Short mmCIF file of C-alpha atoms and ligand atoms in Angstrom, two decimals:
data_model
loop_
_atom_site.label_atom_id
_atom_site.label_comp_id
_atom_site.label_asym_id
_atom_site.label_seq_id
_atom_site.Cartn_x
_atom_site.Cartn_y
_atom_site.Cartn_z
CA UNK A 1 62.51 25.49 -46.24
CA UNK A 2 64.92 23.89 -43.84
CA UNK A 3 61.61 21.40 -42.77
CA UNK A 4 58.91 20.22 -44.76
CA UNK A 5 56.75 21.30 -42.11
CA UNK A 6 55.99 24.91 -40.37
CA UNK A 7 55.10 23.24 -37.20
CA UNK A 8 56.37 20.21 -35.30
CA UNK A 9 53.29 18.53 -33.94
CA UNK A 10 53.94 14.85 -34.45
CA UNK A 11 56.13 12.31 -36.46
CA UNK A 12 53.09 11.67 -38.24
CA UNK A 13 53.42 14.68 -40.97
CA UNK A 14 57.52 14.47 -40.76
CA UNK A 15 58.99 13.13 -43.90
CA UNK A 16 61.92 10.64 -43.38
CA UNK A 17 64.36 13.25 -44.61
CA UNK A 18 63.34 15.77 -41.98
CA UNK A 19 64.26 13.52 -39.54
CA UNK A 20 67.60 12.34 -41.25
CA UNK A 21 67.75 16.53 -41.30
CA UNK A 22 66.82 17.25 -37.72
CA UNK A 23 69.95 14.10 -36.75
CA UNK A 24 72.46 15.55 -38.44
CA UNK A 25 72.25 19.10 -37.21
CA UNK A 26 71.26 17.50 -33.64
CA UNK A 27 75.32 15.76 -34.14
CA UNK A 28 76.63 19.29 -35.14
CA UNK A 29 74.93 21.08 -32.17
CA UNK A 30 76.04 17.78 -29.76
CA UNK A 31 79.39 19.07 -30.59
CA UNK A 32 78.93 22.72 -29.81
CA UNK A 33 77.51 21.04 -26.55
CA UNK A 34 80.91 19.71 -25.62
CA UNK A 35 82.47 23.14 -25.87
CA UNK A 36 84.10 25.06 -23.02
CA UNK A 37 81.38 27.49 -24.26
CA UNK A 38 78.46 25.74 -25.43
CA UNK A 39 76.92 28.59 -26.70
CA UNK A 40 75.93 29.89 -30.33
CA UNK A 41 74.06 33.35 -31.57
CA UNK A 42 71.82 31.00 -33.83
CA UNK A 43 68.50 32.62 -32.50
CA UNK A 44 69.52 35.96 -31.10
CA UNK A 45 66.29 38.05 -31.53
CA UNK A 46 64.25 35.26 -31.36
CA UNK A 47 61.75 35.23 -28.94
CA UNK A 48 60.47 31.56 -27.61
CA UNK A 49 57.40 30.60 -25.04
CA UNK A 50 57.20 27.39 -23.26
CA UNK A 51 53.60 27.14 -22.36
CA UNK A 52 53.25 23.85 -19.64
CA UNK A 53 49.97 23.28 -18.83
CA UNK A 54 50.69 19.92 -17.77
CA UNK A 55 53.83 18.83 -15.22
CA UNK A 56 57.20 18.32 -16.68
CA UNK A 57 61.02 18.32 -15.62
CA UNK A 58 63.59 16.46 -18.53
CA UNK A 59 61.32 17.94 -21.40
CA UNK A 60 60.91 21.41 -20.18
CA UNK A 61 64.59 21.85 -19.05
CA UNK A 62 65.82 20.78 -22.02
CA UNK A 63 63.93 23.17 -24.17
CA UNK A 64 64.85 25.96 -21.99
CA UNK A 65 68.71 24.90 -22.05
CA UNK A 66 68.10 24.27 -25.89
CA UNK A 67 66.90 27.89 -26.68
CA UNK A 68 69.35 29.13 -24.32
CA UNK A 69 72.35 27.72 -25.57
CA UNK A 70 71.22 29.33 -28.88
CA UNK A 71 70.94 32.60 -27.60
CA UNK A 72 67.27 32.66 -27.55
CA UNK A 73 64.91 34.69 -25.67
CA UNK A 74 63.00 32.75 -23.08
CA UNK A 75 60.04 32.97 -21.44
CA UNK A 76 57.74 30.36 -19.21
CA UNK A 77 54.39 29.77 -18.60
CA UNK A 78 52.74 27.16 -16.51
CA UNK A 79 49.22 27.05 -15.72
CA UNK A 80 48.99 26.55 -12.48
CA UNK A 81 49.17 30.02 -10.80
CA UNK A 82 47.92 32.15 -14.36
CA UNK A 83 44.92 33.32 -15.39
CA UNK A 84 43.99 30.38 -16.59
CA UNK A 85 42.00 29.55 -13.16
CA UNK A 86 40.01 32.59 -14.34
CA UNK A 87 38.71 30.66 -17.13
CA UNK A 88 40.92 32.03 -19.94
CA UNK A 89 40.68 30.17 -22.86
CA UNK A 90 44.33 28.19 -24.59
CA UNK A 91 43.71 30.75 -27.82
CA UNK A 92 43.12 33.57 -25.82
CA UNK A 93 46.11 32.91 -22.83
CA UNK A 94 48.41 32.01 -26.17
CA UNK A 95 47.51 35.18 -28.11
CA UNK A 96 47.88 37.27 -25.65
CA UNK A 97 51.48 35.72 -25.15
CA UNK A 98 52.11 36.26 -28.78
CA UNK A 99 50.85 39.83 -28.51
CA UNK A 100 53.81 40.29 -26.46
CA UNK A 101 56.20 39.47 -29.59
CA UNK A 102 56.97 36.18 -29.01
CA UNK A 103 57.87 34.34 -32.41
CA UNK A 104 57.41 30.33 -31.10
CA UNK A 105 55.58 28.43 -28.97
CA UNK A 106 56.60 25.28 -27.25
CA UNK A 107 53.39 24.07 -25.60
CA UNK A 108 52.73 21.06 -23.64
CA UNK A 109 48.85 20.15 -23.08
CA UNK A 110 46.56 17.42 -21.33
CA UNK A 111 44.21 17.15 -24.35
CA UNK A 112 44.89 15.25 -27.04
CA UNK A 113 45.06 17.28 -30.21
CA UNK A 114 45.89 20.97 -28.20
CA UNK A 115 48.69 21.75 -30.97
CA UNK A 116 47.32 21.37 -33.65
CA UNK A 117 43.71 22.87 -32.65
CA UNK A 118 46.17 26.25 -31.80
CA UNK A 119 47.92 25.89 -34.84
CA UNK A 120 45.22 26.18 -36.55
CA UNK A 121 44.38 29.75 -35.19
CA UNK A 122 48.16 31.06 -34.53
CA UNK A 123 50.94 32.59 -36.80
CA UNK A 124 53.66 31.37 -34.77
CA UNK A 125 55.54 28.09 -34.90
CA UNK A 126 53.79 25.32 -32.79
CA UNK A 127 56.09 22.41 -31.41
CA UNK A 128 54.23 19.98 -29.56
CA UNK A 129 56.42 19.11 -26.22
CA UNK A 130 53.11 16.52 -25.41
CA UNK A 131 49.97 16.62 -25.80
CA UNK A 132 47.68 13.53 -23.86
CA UNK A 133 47.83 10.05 -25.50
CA UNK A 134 48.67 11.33 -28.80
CA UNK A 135 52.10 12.38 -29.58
CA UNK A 136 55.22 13.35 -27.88
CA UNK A 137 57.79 14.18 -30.90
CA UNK A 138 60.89 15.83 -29.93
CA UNK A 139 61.24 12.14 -27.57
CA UNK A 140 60.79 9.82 -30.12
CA UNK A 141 63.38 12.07 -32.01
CA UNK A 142 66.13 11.90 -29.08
CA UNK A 143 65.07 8.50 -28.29
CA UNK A 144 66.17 7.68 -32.13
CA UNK A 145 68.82 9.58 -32.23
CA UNK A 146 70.42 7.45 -28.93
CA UNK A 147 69.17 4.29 -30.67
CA UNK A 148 71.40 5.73 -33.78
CA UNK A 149 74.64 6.75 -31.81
CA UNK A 150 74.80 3.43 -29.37
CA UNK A 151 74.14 1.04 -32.73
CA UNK A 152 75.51 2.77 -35.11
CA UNK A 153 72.14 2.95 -37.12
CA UNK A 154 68.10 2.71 -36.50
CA UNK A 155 67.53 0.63 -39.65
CA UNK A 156 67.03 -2.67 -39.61
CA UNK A 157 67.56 -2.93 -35.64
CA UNK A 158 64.89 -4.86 -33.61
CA UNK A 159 62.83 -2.07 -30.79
CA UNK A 160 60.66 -3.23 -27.88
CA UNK A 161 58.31 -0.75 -26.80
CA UNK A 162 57.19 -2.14 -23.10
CA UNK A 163 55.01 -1.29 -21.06
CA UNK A 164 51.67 1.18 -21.17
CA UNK A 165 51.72 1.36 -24.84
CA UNK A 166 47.71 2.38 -24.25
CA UNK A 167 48.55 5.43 -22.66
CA UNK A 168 51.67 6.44 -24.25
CA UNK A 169 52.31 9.53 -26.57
CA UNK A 170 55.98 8.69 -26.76
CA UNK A 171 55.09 5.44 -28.04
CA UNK A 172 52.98 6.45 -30.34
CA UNK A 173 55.37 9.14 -31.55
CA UNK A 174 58.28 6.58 -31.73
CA UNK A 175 56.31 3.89 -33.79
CA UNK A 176 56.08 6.40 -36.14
CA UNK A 177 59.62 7.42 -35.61
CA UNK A 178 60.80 4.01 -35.71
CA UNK A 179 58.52 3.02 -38.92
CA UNK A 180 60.13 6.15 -40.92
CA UNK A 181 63.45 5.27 -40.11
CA UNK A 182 63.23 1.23 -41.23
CA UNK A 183 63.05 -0.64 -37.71
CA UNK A 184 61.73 -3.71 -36.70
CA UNK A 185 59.08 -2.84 -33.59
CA UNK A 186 57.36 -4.74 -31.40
CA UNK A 187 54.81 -3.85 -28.71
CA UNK A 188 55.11 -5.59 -25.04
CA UNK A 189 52.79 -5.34 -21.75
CA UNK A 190 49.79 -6.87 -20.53
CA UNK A 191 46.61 -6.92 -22.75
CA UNK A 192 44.51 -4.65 -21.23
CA UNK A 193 47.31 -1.78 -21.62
CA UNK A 194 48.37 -2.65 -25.44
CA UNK A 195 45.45 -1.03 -27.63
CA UNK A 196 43.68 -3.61 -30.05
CA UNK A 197 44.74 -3.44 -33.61
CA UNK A 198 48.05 -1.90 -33.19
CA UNK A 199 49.67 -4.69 -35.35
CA UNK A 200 48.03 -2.32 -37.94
CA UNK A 201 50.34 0.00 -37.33
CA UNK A 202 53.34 -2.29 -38.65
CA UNK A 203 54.36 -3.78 -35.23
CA UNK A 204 54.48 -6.74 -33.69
CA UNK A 205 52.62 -7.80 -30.19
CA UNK A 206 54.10 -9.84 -26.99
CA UNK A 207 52.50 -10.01 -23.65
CA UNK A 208 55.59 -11.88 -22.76
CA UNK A 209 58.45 -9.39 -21.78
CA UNK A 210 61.08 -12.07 -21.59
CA UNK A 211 60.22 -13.28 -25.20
CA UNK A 212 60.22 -9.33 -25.94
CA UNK A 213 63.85 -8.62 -24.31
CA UNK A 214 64.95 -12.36 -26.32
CA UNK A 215 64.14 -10.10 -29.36
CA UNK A 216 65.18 -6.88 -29.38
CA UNK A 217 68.40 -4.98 -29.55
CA UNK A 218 67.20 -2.44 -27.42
CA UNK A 219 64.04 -2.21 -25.22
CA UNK A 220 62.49 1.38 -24.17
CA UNK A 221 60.92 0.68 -21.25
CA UNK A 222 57.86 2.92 -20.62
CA UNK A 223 55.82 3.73 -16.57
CA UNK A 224 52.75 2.90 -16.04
CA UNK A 225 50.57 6.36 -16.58
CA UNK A 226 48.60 6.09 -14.23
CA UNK A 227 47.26 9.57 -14.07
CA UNK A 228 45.41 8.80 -17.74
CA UNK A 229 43.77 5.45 -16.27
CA UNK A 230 40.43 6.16 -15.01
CA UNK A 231 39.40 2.39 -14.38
CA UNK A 232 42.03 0.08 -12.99
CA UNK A 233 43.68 -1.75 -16.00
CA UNK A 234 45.94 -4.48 -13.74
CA UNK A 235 45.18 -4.78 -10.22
CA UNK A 236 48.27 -3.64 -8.62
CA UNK A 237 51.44 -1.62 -9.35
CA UNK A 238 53.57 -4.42 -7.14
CA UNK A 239 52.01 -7.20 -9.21
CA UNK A 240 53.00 -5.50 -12.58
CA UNK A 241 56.25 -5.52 -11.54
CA UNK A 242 56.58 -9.08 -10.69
CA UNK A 243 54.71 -10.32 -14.03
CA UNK A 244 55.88 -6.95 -16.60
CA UNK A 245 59.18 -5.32 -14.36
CA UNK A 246 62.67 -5.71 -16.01
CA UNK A 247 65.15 -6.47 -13.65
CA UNK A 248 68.98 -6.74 -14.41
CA UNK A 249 68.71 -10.79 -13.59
CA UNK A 250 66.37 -11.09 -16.60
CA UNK A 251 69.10 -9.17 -18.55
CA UNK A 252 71.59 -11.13 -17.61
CA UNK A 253 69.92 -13.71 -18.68
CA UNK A 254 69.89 -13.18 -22.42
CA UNK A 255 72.20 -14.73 -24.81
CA UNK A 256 73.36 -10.73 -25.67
CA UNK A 257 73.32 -7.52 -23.92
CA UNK A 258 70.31 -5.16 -25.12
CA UNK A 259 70.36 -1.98 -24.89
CA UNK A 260 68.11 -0.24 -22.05
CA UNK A 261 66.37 2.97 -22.60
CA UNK A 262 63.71 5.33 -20.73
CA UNK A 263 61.69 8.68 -21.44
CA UNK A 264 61.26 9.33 -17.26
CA UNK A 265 60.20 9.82 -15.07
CA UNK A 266 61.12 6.02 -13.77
CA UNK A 267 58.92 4.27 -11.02
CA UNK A 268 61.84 2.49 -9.92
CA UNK A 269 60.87 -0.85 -9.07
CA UNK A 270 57.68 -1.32 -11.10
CA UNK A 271 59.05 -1.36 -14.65
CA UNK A 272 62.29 -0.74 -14.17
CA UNK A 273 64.68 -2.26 -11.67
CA UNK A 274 67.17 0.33 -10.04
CA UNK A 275 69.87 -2.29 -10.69
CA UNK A 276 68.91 -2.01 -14.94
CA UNK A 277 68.01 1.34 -14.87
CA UNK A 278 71.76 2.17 -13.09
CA UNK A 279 73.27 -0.80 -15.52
CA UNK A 280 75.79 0.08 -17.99
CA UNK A 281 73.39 -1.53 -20.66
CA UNK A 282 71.28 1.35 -19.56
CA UNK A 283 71.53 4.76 -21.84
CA UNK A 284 69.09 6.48 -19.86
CA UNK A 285 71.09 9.48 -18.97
CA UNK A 286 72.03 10.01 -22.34
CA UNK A 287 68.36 9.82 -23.68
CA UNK A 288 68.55 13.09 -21.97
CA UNK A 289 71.66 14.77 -22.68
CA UNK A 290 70.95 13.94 -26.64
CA UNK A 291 67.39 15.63 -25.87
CA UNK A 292 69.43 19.43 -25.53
CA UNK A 293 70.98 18.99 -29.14
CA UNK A 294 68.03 17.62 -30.63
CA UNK A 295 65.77 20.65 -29.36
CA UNK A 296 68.64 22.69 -30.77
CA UNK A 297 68.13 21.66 -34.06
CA UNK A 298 64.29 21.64 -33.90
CA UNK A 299 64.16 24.88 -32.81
CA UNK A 300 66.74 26.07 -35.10
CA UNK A 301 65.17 24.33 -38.43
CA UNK A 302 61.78 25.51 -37.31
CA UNK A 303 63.24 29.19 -36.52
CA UNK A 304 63.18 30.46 -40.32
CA UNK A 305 66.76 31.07 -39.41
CA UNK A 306 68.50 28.19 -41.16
CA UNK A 307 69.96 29.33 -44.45
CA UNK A 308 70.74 24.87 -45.34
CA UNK A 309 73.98 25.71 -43.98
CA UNK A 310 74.95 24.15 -40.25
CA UNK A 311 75.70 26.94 -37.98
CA UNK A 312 79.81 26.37 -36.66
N1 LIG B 1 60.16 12.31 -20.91
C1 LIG B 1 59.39 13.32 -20.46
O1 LIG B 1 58.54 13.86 -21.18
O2 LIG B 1 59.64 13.69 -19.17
P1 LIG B 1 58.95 14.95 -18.44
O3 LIG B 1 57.48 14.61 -18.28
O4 LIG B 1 59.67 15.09 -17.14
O5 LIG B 1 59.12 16.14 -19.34
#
C-alpha cells in the first residue's frame, strides 16, 4: 500500500513515513506543475466528489485543480441549494453520490468527527478537507511542506502557532504534523482562546506574541474563528489586534527575519497586518500554490493507483 492508511482523516493515524511519502511525491508533482502542460493521466477513470457542506475557496479550488491536473473526474457538491434542506441525511446524500460511481470522497463538514463517522459506513476513500475544531490535514501537510522548502527542513526548527489555537483544526492538525516531523512548537494568543492542557500535547505556551515571534523561525499566524465562538472570548476584534496583531514593525524588530505563514482567509488588520502579510518574509501565496501538489499526491497515494513508482 502506497499509505498506511485507506483514508486521510487526520495527522493523527499518519505514520511519519507517510508524510515523508506524501512530500516527496508532492516535489515530483510541484514539478509537473511548472510544465507548459501541467497535466498527467495519473487518475484517468477515476471518479472524485468534493462534498462542501461548509464554505471554502483555497481548499476547495485546490482539490478541484489537484484532481484535474491528474486527469480526474470531478464532480461538486455543496449543501446549500441540495436536498439536504429536505432533511437528507450525510450517509444517505453521500451514498447516493457513490451510487453514481464515484470512487472518492473529499468532504468538508461543520461537525467535528463527520469523516470518520462516514467512513465508517462507506467503501470509498474519505479525505477529510475539515471537519469543525478537529482536524484539517491536507493544510498542516502543505503548511509543512512550505516550512520544508523555505528552511530547508521541518526538524529541529522552532513553529509559533498564533492566534485561536481553541478553535483551530489546522492547528490541531499541524501540532500533530509538526510533532511527527521533529519540531519545536509553541502555542501563542490570549488565554481564553489557547485550550488548557495543551502543553500535553508536547508544546509550549506564550500569551506574549512578541516573546513568541523572539522564538520562532517561522510563525503561522491563524484568524480569529469567530463563527465557532458562541460566547465572546476577547471583547473586541480591534482590541485583539492591538494586544495579539502582527504587524511588519514588530518584525522588523527582531534580531532575524522569521518566516510568515497563513491558512486564509486573512482578516487583514486583526492578526495580520497587510504590510506582513504582503512582506517578502511572508510565504503566504505559496502556502497555496504548494497546496495543488500536495493534493496531487494525496489523492494519487490514496487512489489505489500508485504502483511505489512516481508517475513522470
Ligand atoms: N485554508 C482554508 O481552509 O481556506 P478555505 O476555508 O478558503 O478553504
Amino acid at each position: 500500500m502506497a499509505l498506511s492508511v485507506k483514508h486521510l482523516l487526520g495527522i493523527k493515524e499518519l505514520q511519519t513515513e507517510d508524510i515523508h511519502r506524501i512530500f516527496r511525491t508532492a516535489d515530483n508533482f510541484k514539478q509537473v506543475l511548472q510544465r507548459q502542460i501541467k497535466k498527467v493521466p495519473t487518475l484517468r477513470d477515476t471518479t472524485i466528489a468534493n462534498v462542501f457542506f461548509e464554505n471554502s475557496t483555497r481548499t476547495r479550488i485546490s482539490f478541484e485543480l489537484a484532481e484535474r491536473r491528474l486527469s480526474a473526474d470531478v464532480v461538486n457538491f455543496s449543501a446549500s441549494g441540495s436536498s439536504v434542506s429536505k432533511g437528507e441525511t450525510l450517509i444517505d446524500t453521500v451514498n447516493n453520490i457513490l451510487a453514481m460511481k464515484v470512487d472518492m470522497v473529499v468532504m468538508r463538514h461543520s461537525a467535528s468527527g463527520a469523516p470518520w463517522f462516514l467512513a465508517n459506513h462507506i467503501d470509498a476513500s474519505i479525505i477529510n478537507a475539515g471537519d469543525g475544531i478537529n482536524e484539517h490535514p491536507t493544510q498542516a501537510l502543505l503548511d509543512a511542506f512550505s516550512i520544508r522548502e523555505r528552511l530547508g527542513d521541518v526538524k529541529g526548527k522552532r513553529i509559533a502557532i498564533i492566534g485561536d489555537i481553541m478553535h483551530s483544526r489546522v492547528a490541531l492538525s499541524n501540532i500533530y504534523c509538526l510533532s511527527k516531523l521533529g519540531a519545536e512548537i509553541m502555542v501563542a494568543g490570549p488565554p481564553t482562546l489557547i485550550p488548557k492542557h495543551i502543553e500535553g500535547m508536547g508544546v509550549k505556551v506564550e500569551y506574549d506574541v512578541k516573546k513568541a515571534l523572539m522564538w520562532c523561525d517561522a510563525a503561522n499566524v491563524l484568524r480569529i474563528q469567530l463563527e465557532r465562538q458562541h460566547k465572546p472570548l476577547f471583547s473586541t476584534l480591534r482590541e485583539y489586534g492591538l494586544y495579539y496583531g502582527i504587524n511588519k514593525h514588530m518584525l522588523d524588530a527582531l534580531e532575524r527575519e522569521i518566516v510568515i505563514m497563513h491558512p486564509g482567509p486573512i482578516n487583514r488588520g486583526v492578526e495580520l497586518s497587510s504590510d506582513a502579510a504582503d512582506s517578502k518574509q511572508s510565504i503566504i501565496l505559496d502556502q497555496v500554490e504548494n497546496g495543488v501538489a500536495i493534493r496531487m499526491a494525496v489523492l494519487y497515494l490514496l487512489s489505489g493507483k500508485s504502483s511505489g513508482e512516481l508517475p513522470e
